[in-house]
């Protein structure tokens, strides 16, 4: 089995580079029961997908556990077997989204740990993957990463995982022969936060005439030029 490059919290960071704005203590959102059997997993999956649909339709404030249970076709009692409240459902939904992101983005990070690909080619793959992941359901993305309360402990873990990713990219930039930036640490931080900021804004607050794809392609040009600019021009 392939060893995971990132800890559990890193899955959240790879799916979204900006931090959520709200937080709560862990007891408010801890799941009550883990779905171990196949039938239980099917029930939880149905609840999570129903929550995603209700959130997209009604928004965070109007979403309730009753509406989620109704949409999922389960009793409210069944929902409460697994989740104590709405925020617990949303946190689980965020983690499901993060699991999907990890399967796509972690191999790109592993690539620059085990090898040194040309920066322009790697950056192109990385940004396009992030655009695809975060542009699939933009309204849901906005609610999950701007409105959903996260436990304080989870937020702290996410910050630490972000530092891990920045360190991985820093090491890569420091040894890549086509990179000309004099400060790989600063460049890694700017790359990480720029990708996160632009893609997040593009997913949730983009002008209607601009596409996520266009934003991503221009971001690639911008960052490639910064990382590989001739030394004399700096």
Backbone as CSV, one residue per row, in Angstrom:
resi,resn,N_x,N_y,N_z,CA_x,CA_y,CA_z,C_x,C_y,C_z
1,UNK,0.844,-1.191,0.000,0.000,0.000,0.000,0.882,1.244,0.000
2,UNK,0.536,2.226,-0.823,1.339,3.438,-0.911,1.151,4.283,0.341
3,UNK,2.265,4.744,0.907,2.187,5.580,2.088,1.661,6.954,1.718
4,UNK,0.761,7.473,2.526,0.225,8.799,2.271,1.283,9.855,2.540
5,UNK,1.358,10.812,1.647,2.320,11.891,1.803,1.872,12.880,2.861
6,UNK,0.551,13.107,2.958,0.010,14.103,3.869,-0.750,13.446,5.004
7,UNK,-0.773,14.071,6.188,-1.626,13.584,7.269,-3.079,13.849,6.934
8,UNK,-3.977,13.362,7.801,-5.409,13.501,7.531,-5.810,14.934,7.292
9,UNK,-5.305,15.862,8.085,-5.686,17.260,7.910,-5.212,17.813,6.582
10,UNK,-4.117,17.238,6.048,-3.613,17.706,4.772,-4.591,17.514,3.642
11,UNK,-5.513,16.558,3.805,-6.528,16.351,2.773,-7.410,17.575,2.639
12,UNK,-7.682,18.242,3.760,-8.495,19.442,3.700,-7.741,20.562,3.016
13,UNK,-6.455,20.662,3.297,-5.683,21.741,2.711,-5.512,21.556,1.215
14,UNK,-5.288,20.319,0.759,-5.107,20.124,-0.669,-6.372,20.404,-1.446
15,UNK,-7.507,20.309,-0.801,-8.746,20.596,-1.512,-9.097,22.059,-1.506
16,UNK,-8.557,22.802,-0.566,-8.874,24.217,-0.501,-7.772,24.939,0.247
17,UNK,-7.121,25.927,-0.386,-5.933,26.531,0.188,-6.238,27.709,1.097
18,UNK,-7.457,28.247,1.051,-7.842,29.306,1.969,-8.523,28.702,3.183
19,UNK,-8.523,29.421,4.282,-9.051,28.885,5.529,-10.499,29.305,5.737
20,UNK,-11.313,28.457,6.374,-12.682,28.840,6.706,-12.699,29.971,7.729
21,UNK,-13.789,30.707,7.767,-13.842,31.901,8.587,-14.391,31.659,9.987
22,UNK,-15.057,30.554,10.211,-15.714,30.327,11.496,-15.194,29.062,12.140
23,UNK,-15.356,28.957,13.453,-14.845,27.794,14.161,-15.718,27.497,15.364
24,UNK,-15.697,26.246,15.791,-16.405,25.809,16.987,-15.571,24.765,17.706
25,UNK,-15.927,24.483,18.934,-15.221,23.437,19.665,-15.592,22.077,19.113
26,UNK,-14.734,21.085,19.338,-14.873,19.786,18.699,-16.142,19.065,19.090
27,UNK,-16.641,19.276,20.286,-17.781,18.483,20.745,-19.039,18.770,19.942
28,UNK,-19.095,19.921,19.280,-20.306,20.279,18.556,-20.460,19.519,17.252
29,UNK,-19.373,19.001,16.715,-19.444,18.403,15.385,-18.891,16.988,15.310
30,UNK,-18.461,16.422,16.412,-17.966,15.047,16.375,-19.083,14.094,15.944
31,UNK,-18.798,13.175,15.017,-19.814,12.191,14.640,-20.130,11.271,15.808
32,UNK,-21.373,10.802,15.860,-21.778,9.927,16.956,-21.405,8.478,16.703
33,UNK,-21.394,8.088,15.447,-21.230,6.681,15.116,-20.505,6.578,13.788
34,UNK,-19.547,5.676,13.695,-18.811,5.472,12.450,-19.515,4.417,11.604
35,UNK,-19.708,4.694,10.305,-20.371,3.699,9.445,-19.415,2.579,9.054
36,UNK,-19.489,1.445,9.745,-18.564,0.348,9.494,-19.114,-0.668,8.500
37,UNK,-20.404,-0.928,8.520,-20.990,-1.907,7.621,-21.431,-1.251,6.323
38,UNK,-21.582,-2.099,5.301,-21.944,-1.581,3.985,-23.225,-0.794,3.988
39,UNK,-24.244,-1.298,4.683,-25.527,-0.604,4.719,-25.400,0.748,5.400
40,UNK,-24.618,0.811,6.469,-24.412,2.076,7.166,-23.704,3.078,6.274
41,UNK,-22.723,2.616,5.525,-21.999,3.524,4.634,-22.915,4.068,3.554
42,UNK,-23.818,3.224,3.050,-24.777,3.686,2.052,-25.669,4.773,2.640
43,UNK,-26.112,4.583,3.876,-26.954,5.573,4.540,-26.211,6.894,4.712
44,UNK,-24.977,6.829,5.181,-24.189,8.049,5.380,-23.938,8.750,4.054
45,UNK,-23.612,7.994,3.019,-23.401,8.596,1.703,-24.659,9.306,1.219
46,UNK,-25.808,8.687,1.456,-27.071,9.304,1.042,-27.318,10.594,1.819
47,UNK,-27.007,10.592,3.100,-27.177,11.795,3.915,-26.253,12.910,3.431
48,UNK,-25.019,12.570,3.124,-24.064,13.590,2.697,-24.435,14.183,1.337
49,UNK,-24.847,13.348,0.413,-25.245,13.876,-0.892,-26.520,14.711,-0.766
50,UNK,-27.448,14.272,0.077,-28.656,15.064,0.308,-28.302,16.413,0.918
51,UNK,-27.366,16.418,1.851,-26.934,17.678,2.457,-26.342,18.609,1.406
52,UNK,-25.534,18.060,0.504,-24.952,18.881,-0.559,-26.041,19.517,-1.413
53,UNK,-27.046,18.748,-1.767,-28.118,19.263,-2.616,-28.961,20.316,-1.901
54,UNK,-29.254,20.086,-0.628,-30.046,21.069,0.122,-29.246,22.352,0.317
55,UNK,-27.971,22.239,0.613,-27.126,23.418,0.760,-27.083,24.237,-0.524
56,UNK,-26.923,23.565,-1.647,-26.888,24.275,-2.927,-28.219,24.957,-3.218
57,UNK,-29.290,24.327,-2.818,-30.627,24.873,-3.093,-31.019,25.992,-2.129
58,UNK,-30.747,25.782,-0.817,-31.298,26.676,0.203,-30.264,27.536,0.916
59,UNK,-28.970,27.191,0.815,-27.952,27.918,1.557,-27.760,27.374,2.958
60,UNK,-26.703,27.828,3.607,-26.337,27.300,4.925,-27.403,27.583,5.979
61,UNK,-27.835,28.836,6.082,-28.734,29.227,7.158,-30.063,28.476,7.104
62,UNK,-30.580,28.257,5.897,-31.891,27.617,5.757,-31.826,26.096,5.799
63,UNK,-30.652,25.534,5.703,-30.514,24.075,5.738,-30.716,23.566,7.155
64,UNK,-31.514,22.522,7.288,-31.763,21.901,8.591,-31.576,20.397,8.474
65,UNK,-31.413,19.752,9.609,-31.292,18.295,9.593,-32.584,17.646,9.097
66,UNK,-33.734,18.257,9.387,-35.002,17.716,8.886,-35.033,17.718,7.361
67,UNK,-34.586,18.813,6.755,-34.572,18.896,5.298,-33.579,17.891,4.706
68,UNK,-32.444,17.736,5.358,-31.438,16.790,4.867,-31.984,15.366,4.927
69,UNK,-32.590,15.013,6.061,-33.144,13.666,6.214,-34.246,13.412,5.190
70,UNK,-35.105,14.399,4.982,-36.175,14.244,4.005,-35.619,14.028,2.603
71,UNK,-34.619,14.822,2.262,-34.004,14.694,0.931,-33.307,13.343,0.773
72,UNK,-32.711,12.842,1.846,-31.991,11.565,1.791,-32.924,10.365,1.827
73,UNK,-34.179,10.589,2.209,-35.124,9.482,2.319,-34.906,8.627,3.547
74,UNK,-34.405,9.260,4.620,-34.193,8.532,5.872,-34.919,9.274,6.985
75,UNK,-35.134,8.607,8.101,-35.768,9.265,9.239,-34.774,10.192,9.916
76,UNK,-35.298,11.179,10.635,-34.410,12.069,11.371,-33.646,11.299,12.443
77,UNK,-34.258,10.256,12.967,-33.567,9.412,13.940,-32.364,8.709,13.334
78,UNK,-32.511,8.264,12.081,-31.376,7.622,11.409,-30.236,8.611,11.205
79,UNK,-30.587,9.826,10.840,-29.544,10.842,10.673,-28.814,11.079,11.989
80,UNK,-29.577,11.179,13.085,-28.956,11.471,14.373,-28.145,10.300,14.924
81,UNK,-28.312,9.123,14.356,-27.434,8.014,14.743,-25.983,8.315,14.386
82,UNK,-25.797,9.105,13.330,-24.452,9.377,12.820,-23.986,10.805,13.069
83,UNK,-24.906,11.752,13.089,-24.530,13.157,13.188,-25.371,13.866,14.241
84,UNK,-24.744,14.555,15.195,-25.514,15.210,16.255,-26.235,16.472,15.809
85,UNK,-25.787,17.076,14.705,-26.381,18.327,14.260,-25.971,18.611,12.813
86,UNK,-26.454,19.715,12.304,-26.187,20.094,10.919,-24.696,20.295,10.662
87,UNK,-24.011,20.947,11.584,-22.596,21.239,11.350,-21.755,19.974,11.285
88,UNK,-22.158,18.928,12.011,-21.446,17.656,11.919,-21.598,17.051,10.528
89,UNK,-22.785,17.191,9.953,-22.998,16.711,8.579,-22.113,17.486,7.616
90,UNK,-22.063,18.799,7.794,-21.281,19.627,6.877,-19.788,19.366,6.995
91,UNK,-19.318,19.118,8.209,-17.901,18.804,8.370,-17.572,17.483,7.682
92,UNK,-18.457,16.499,7.816,-18.248,15.217,7.125,-18.285,15.409,5.615
93,UNK,-19.157,16.283,5.155,-19.225,16.564,3.722,-17.943,17.231,3.237
94,UNK,-17.398,18.114,4.047,-16.126,18.759,3.712,-15.006,17.733,3.622
95,UNK,-15.008,16.790,4.546,-13.961,15.762,4.524,-14.118,14.832,3.325
96,UNK,-15.354,14.574,2.915,-15.554,13.764,1.712,-14.996,14.489,0.495
97,UNK,-15.273,15.772,0.406,-14.717,16.575,-0.680,-13.189,16.549,-0.646
98,UNK,-12.632,16.611,0.567,-11.183,16.592,0.715,-10.581,15.260,0.304
99,UNK,-11.276,14.162,0.580,-10.798,12.848,0.149,-10.707,12.776,-1.381
100,UNK,-11.689,13.350,-2.044,-11.667,13.385,-3.501,-10.477,14.203,-3.993
101,UNK,-10.226,15.298,-3.325,-9.105,16.153,-3.715,-7.769,15.461,-3.502
102,UNK,-7.652,14.733,-2.408,-6.385,14.076,-2.125,-6.001,13.096,-3.223
103,UNK,-6.982,12.366,-3.735,-6.685,11.363,-4.761,-6.117,11.997,-6.023
104,UNK,-6.423,13.272,-6.236,-5.931,13.967,-7.427,-4.655,14.758,-7.139
105,UNK,-4.636,15.482,-6.034,-3.549,16.421,-5.787,-2.339,15.799,-5.087
106,UNK,-2.550,14.812,-4.225,-1.401,14.253,-3.528,-0.370,13.620,-4.464
107,UNK,-0.775,12.919,-5.525,0.245,12.408,-6.444,1.108,13.512,-7.072
108,UNK,0.534,14.689,-7.267,1.308,15.796,-7.820,2.342,16.300,-6.814
109,UNK,2.000,16.245,-5.539,2.968,16.599,-4.514,4.021,15.499,-4.358
110,UNK,3.582,14.247,-4.430,4.531,13.136,-4.331,5.535,13.175,-5.480
111,UNK,5.075,13.633,-6.636,5.961,13.710,-7.808,7.158,14.612,-7.553
112,UNK,6.942,15.727,-6.854,8.053,16.658,-6.633,8.861,16.300,-5.388
113,UNK,8.444,15.266,-4.680,9.275,14.714,-3.614,10.253,13.703,-4.186
114,UNK,9.796,12.904,-5.130,10.611,11.806,-5.669,11.361,12.170,-6.941
115,UNK,11.013,13.301,-7.566,11.690,13.708,-8.807,11.656,15.224,-8.911
116,UNK,12.245,15.730,-9.985,12.294,17.181,-10.186,11.811,17.505,-11.599
117,UNK,10.508,17.497,-11.838,9.980,17.796,-13.166,10.156,19.279,-13.493
118,UNK,10.150,19.640,-14.789,10.200,21.060,-15.165,9.062,21.821,-14.490
119,UNK,9.359,22.979,-13.936,8.383,23.680,-13.116,7.158,24.114,-13.912
120,UNK,7.338,24.548,-15.152,6.190,25.009,-15.929,5.199,23.878,-16.179
121,UNK,5.712,22.690,-16.490,4.843,21.546,-16.762,4.139,21.087,-15.491
122,UNK,4.880,21.035,-14.382,4.265,20.604,-13.128,3.220,21.609,-12.657
123,UNK,3.552,22.879,-12.729,2.621,23.914,-12.296,1.339,23.869,-13.117
124,UNK,1.462,23.609,-14.390,0.286,23.505,-15.256,-0.637,22.388,-14.789
125,UNK,-0.071,21.237,-14.500,-0.891,20.115,-14.032,-1.518,20.412,-12.668
126,UNK,-0.748,21.026,-11.804,-1.226,21.293,-10.449,-2.384,22.289,-10.453
127,UNK,-2.225,23.389,-11.167,-3.268,24.412,-11.191,-4.515,23.889,-11.885
128,UNK,-4.356,23.184,-12.989,-5.527,22.659,-13.695,-6.284,21.656,-12.837
129,UNK,-5.568,20.845,-12.090,-6.239,19.892,-11.206,-7.016,20.623,-10.118
130,UNK,-6.424,21.676,-9.547,-7.105,22.443,-8.504,-8.331,23.156,-9.055
131,UNK,-8.233,23.674,-10.245,-9.374,24.336,-10.882,-10.514,23.341,-11.090
132,UNK,-10.184,22.172,-11.592,-11.210,21.157,-11.848,-11.894,20.737,-10.554
133,UNK,-11.129,20.520,-9.517,-11.691,20.062,-8.250,-12.625,21.091,-7.630
134,UNK,-12.210,22.337,-7.622,-12.961,23.351,-6.902,-14.018,24.036,-7.750
135,UNK,-14.065,23.716,-9.040,-15.063,24.318,-9.901,-16.249,23.433,-10.208
136,UNK,-16.257,22.220,-9.667,-17.329,21.279,-9.998,-18.675,21.717,-9.433
137,UNK,-18.688,22.135,-8.182,-19.926,22.551,-7.509,-19.628,23.845,-6.756
138,UNK,-19.579,24.964,-7.457,-19.105,26.212,-6.843,-19.947,26.694,-5.674
139,UNK,-21.261,26.551,-5.750,-22.091,27.008,-4.629,-21.809,26.172,-3.386
140,UNK,-21.687,24.875,-3.547,-21.359,24.016,-2.423,-19.986,24.359,-1.873
141,UNK,-19.041,24.587,-2.759,-17.685,24.966,-2.366,-17.717,26.214,-1.481
142,UNK,-18.481,27.207,-1.885,-18.565,28.443,-1.122,-19.096,28.194,0.282
143,UNK,-20.156,27.423,0.392,-20.759,27.174,1.699,-19.815,26.379,2.596
144,UNK,-19.206,25.359,2.056,-18.338,24.507,2.858,-17.128,25.256,3.384
145,UNK,-16.523,26.099,2.549,-15.240,26.679,2.920,-15.309,28.138,3.329
146,UNK,-16.485,28.728,3.309,-16.616,30.092,3.812,-17.627,30.211,4.943
147,UNK,-18.567,29.293,5.028,-19.654,29.440,5.995,-19.704,28.330,7.051
148,UNK,-19.177,27.159,6.736,-19.288,26.035,7.659,-18.349,26.201,8.854
149,UNK,-18.861,26.136,10.092,-17.970,26.205,11.264,-17.099,24.959,11.356
150,UNK,-15.810,25.144,11.538,-14.883,24.046,11.747,-14.440,24.044,13.204
151,UNK,-14.182,22.863,13.767,-13.616,22.810,15.122,-12.258,23.505,15.161
152,UNK,-11.943,24.123,16.303,-10.666,24.814,16.458,-9.511,23.865,16.166
153,UNK,-9.618,22.630,16.676,-8.529,21.670,16.490,-8.305,21.361,15.021
154,UNK,-9.380,21.240,14.261,-9.257,20.953,12.835,-8.587,22.105,12.108
155,UNK,-8.966,23.329,12.452,-8.349,24.481,11.810,-6.854,24.546,12.089
156,UNK,-6.473,24.258,13.325,-5.048,24.272,13.662,-4.291,23.195,12.892
157,UNK,-4.891,22.024,12.755,-4.264,20.952,11.984,-4.132,21.347,10.514
158,UNK,-5.117,22.056,10.003,-5.074,22.479,8.614,-3.950,23.476,8.374
159,UNK,-3.759,24.387,9.323,-2.641,25.325,9.198,-1.307,24.571,9.182
160,UNK,-1.172,23.586,10.060,0.077,22.821,10.097,0.289,22.046,8.806
161,UNK,-0.784,21.480,8.267,-0.669,20.746,7.012,-0.310,21.682,5.873
162,UNK,-0.832,22.904,5.906,-0.459,23.887,4.905,1.027,24.183,4.931
163,UNK,1.581,24.279,6.136,3.024,24.495,6.256,3.809,23.314,5.689
164,UNK,3.299,22.107,5.874,3.947,20.931,5.308,3.996,21.015,3.785
165,UNK,2.869,21.385,3.178,2.816,21.491,1.724,3.750,22.577,1.231
166,UNK,3.764,23.710,1.905,4.681,24.786,1.526,6.124,24.304,1.597
167,UNK,6.435,23.514,2.611,7.791,22.979,2.728,8.149,22.032,1.598
168,UNK,7.203,21.207,1.171,7.442,20.297,0.047,7.728,21.084,-1.225
169,UNK,6.907,22.094,-1.477,7.096,22.900,-2.678,8.399,23.700,-2.595
170,UNK,8.727,24.189,-1.406,9.980,24.931,-1.226,11.183,24.074,-1.602
171,UNK,11.203,22.834,-1.117,12.319,21.945,-1.420,12.439,21.703,-2.919
172,UNK,11.314,21.547,-3.572,11.303,21.352,-5.024,11.835,22.584,-5.749
173,UNK,11.349,23.759,-5.384,11.798,24.983,-6.055,13.288,25.233,-5.833
174,UNK,13.786,24.835,-4.671,15.195,25.076,-4.366,16.133,24.255,-5.249
175,UNK,15.672,23.101,-5.737,16.562,22.252,-6.536,16.213,22.222,-8.026
176,UNK,15.047,22.768,-8.398,14.650,22.748,-9.811,15.555,23.671,-10.621
177,UNK,16.225,23.170,-11.661,17.206,23.985,-12.385,16.600,25.147,-13.161
178,UNK,15.321,25.076,-13.509,14.698,26.154,-14.284,14.062,27.230,-13.413
179,UNK,14.118,27.070,-12.103,13.569,28.070,-11.187,14.651,29.084,-10.844
180,UNK,14.307,30.378,-10.950,15.303,31.431,-10.745,15.016,32.315,-9.534
181,UNK,13.950,32.055,-8.822,13.635,32.908,-7.671,14.731,32.781,-6.616
182,UNK,15.129,33.885,-5.999,16.226,33.820,-5.033,15.818,33.280,-3.667
183,UNK,14.519,33.267,-3.383,14.047,32.846,-2.062,12.967,31.778,-2.244
184,UNK,13.347,30.492,-2.291,12.354,29.423,-2.513,11.268,29.370,-1.441
185,UNK,11.608,29.725,-0.225,10.613,29.707,0.848,9.511,30.722,0.566
186,UNK,9.902,31.928,0.244,8.932,32.970,-0.083,8.137,32.593,-1.326
187,UNK,8.823,32.073,-2.340,8.153,31.706,-3.587,7.135,30.592,-3.357
188,UNK,7.485,29.616,-2.519,6.564,28.527,-2.223,5.320,29.048,-1.509
189,UNK,5.528,29.926,-0.547,4.390,30.507,0.181,3.483,31.275,-0.777
190,UNK,4.071,32.097,-1.630,3.274,32.884,-2.569,2.539,31.993,-3.563
191,UNK,3.190,30.944,-4.041,2.532,30.016,-4.962,1.327,29.373,-4.289
192,UNK,1.530,28.848,-3.088,0.469,28.157,-2.355,-0.725,29.071,-2.112
193,UNK,-0.465,30.274,-1.611,-1.550,31.188,-1.286,-2.179,31.827,-2.519
194,UNK,-1.398,32.033,-3.561,-1.963,32.612,-4.784,-2.900,31.632,-5.460
195,UNK,-2.474,30.396,-5.575,-3.349,29.377,-6.164,-4.632,29.257,-5.353
196,UNK,-4.497,29.194,-4.040,-5.681,29.077,-3.203,-6.602,30.267,-3.309
197,UNK,-6.031,31.465,-3.246,-6.848,32.668,-3.276,-7.575,32.862,-4.594
198,UNK,-6.848,32.688,-5.687,-7.456,32.901,-7.003,-8.509,31.845,-7.304
199,UNK,-8.210,30.591,-7.006,-9.170,29.530,-7.319,-10.400,29.617,-6.421
200,UNK,-10.189,29.950,-5.149,-11.345,30.114,-4.275,-12.232,31.259,-4.752
201,UNK,-11.624,32.390,-5.058,-12.404,33.523,-5.547,-13.081,33.180,-6.867
202,UNK,-12.368,32.444,-7.717,-12.951,32.055,-8.995,-14.128,31.118,-8.844
203,UNK,-14.074,30.270,-7.819,-15.160,29.318,-7.608,-16.408,29.981,-7.067
204,UNK,-16.243,31.010,-6.229,-17.419,31.531,-5.521,-17.792,32.971,-5.856
205,UNK,-16.844,33.772,-6.353,-17.156,35.187,-6.574,-16.615,35.698,-7.909
206,UNK,-16.567,34.849,-8.868,-16.012,35.193,-10.179,-17.022,35.994,-10.993
207,UNK,-16.584,37.063,-11.697,-17.484,37.743,-12.623,-18.049,36.761,-13.638
208,UNK,-19.301,36.938,-13.998,-20.008,35.957,-14.831,-19.330,35.743,-16.179
209,UNK,-18.680,36.777,-16.698,-18.083,36.655,-18.032,-16.737,35.928,-18.021
210,UNK,-16.209,35.626,-16.848,-14.934,34.922,-16.744,-15.180,33.463,-16.366
211,UNK,-14.407,32.571,-16.943,-14.539,31.154,-16.629,-13.439,30.732,-15.657
212,UNK,-13.717,29.676,-14.919,-12.700,29.116,-14.038,-11.480,28.672,-14.829
213,UNK,-11.725,28.091,-15.984,-10.611,27.620,-16.802,-9.717,28.769,-17.233
214,UNK,-10.336,29.883,-17.647,-9.545,31.034,-18.075,-8.722,31.589,-16.911
215,UNK,-9.323,31.647,-15.733,-8.584,32.115,-14.557,-7.385,31.210,-14.277
216,UNK,-7.600,29.921,-14.375,-6.522,28.978,-14.126,-5.393,29.098,-15.131
217,UNK,-5.739,29.250,-16.398,-4.703,29.342,-17.429,-3.861,30.606,-17.259
218,UNK,-4.503,31.709,-16.913,-3.742,32.940,-16.693,-2.904,32.845,-15.425
219,UNK,-3.399,32.121,-14.444,-2.636,31.905,-13.223,-1.366,31.117,-13.515
220,UNK,-1.462,30.148,-14.395,-0.281,29.375,-14.794,0.759,30.284,-15.440
221,UNK,0.316,31.145,-16.342,1.226,32.087,-17.007,1.884,33.002,-15.976
222,UNK,1.084,33.526,-15.075,1.579,34.450,-14.057,2.650,33.804,-13.188
223,UNK,2.355,32.623,-12.649,3.285,31.980,-11.740,4.507,31.411,-12.450
224,UNK,4.310,30.897,-13.655,5.454,30.393,-14.414,6.437,31.515,-14.706
225,UNK,5.909,32.676,-15.090,6.774,33.817,-15.364,7.530,34.273,-14.126
226,UNK,6.853,34.241,-13.001,7.493,34.652,-11.746,8.602,33.685,-11.343
227,UNK,8.328,32.401,-11.453,9.290,31.407,-10.983,10.506,31.251,-11.885
228,UNK,10.343,31.569,-13.155,11.431,31.306,-14.118,11.926,32.564,-14.824
229,UNK,11.632,33.729,-14.290,12.068,34.978,-14.917,13.595,35.018,-14.985
230,UNK,14.156,35.557,-16.074,15.615,35.683,-16.151,16.183,36.425,-14.961
231,UNK,17.335,35.976,-14.476,17.923,36.563,-13.287,18.177,38.056,-13.475
232,UNK,18.596,38.466,-14.667,18.928,39.876,-14.916,17.725,40.784,-14.781
233,UNK,16.521,40.218,-14.935,15.323,41.060,-14.886,14.779,41.212,-13.488
234,UNK,15.379,40.539,-12.530,14.874,40.611,-11.159,15.460,41.813,-10.425
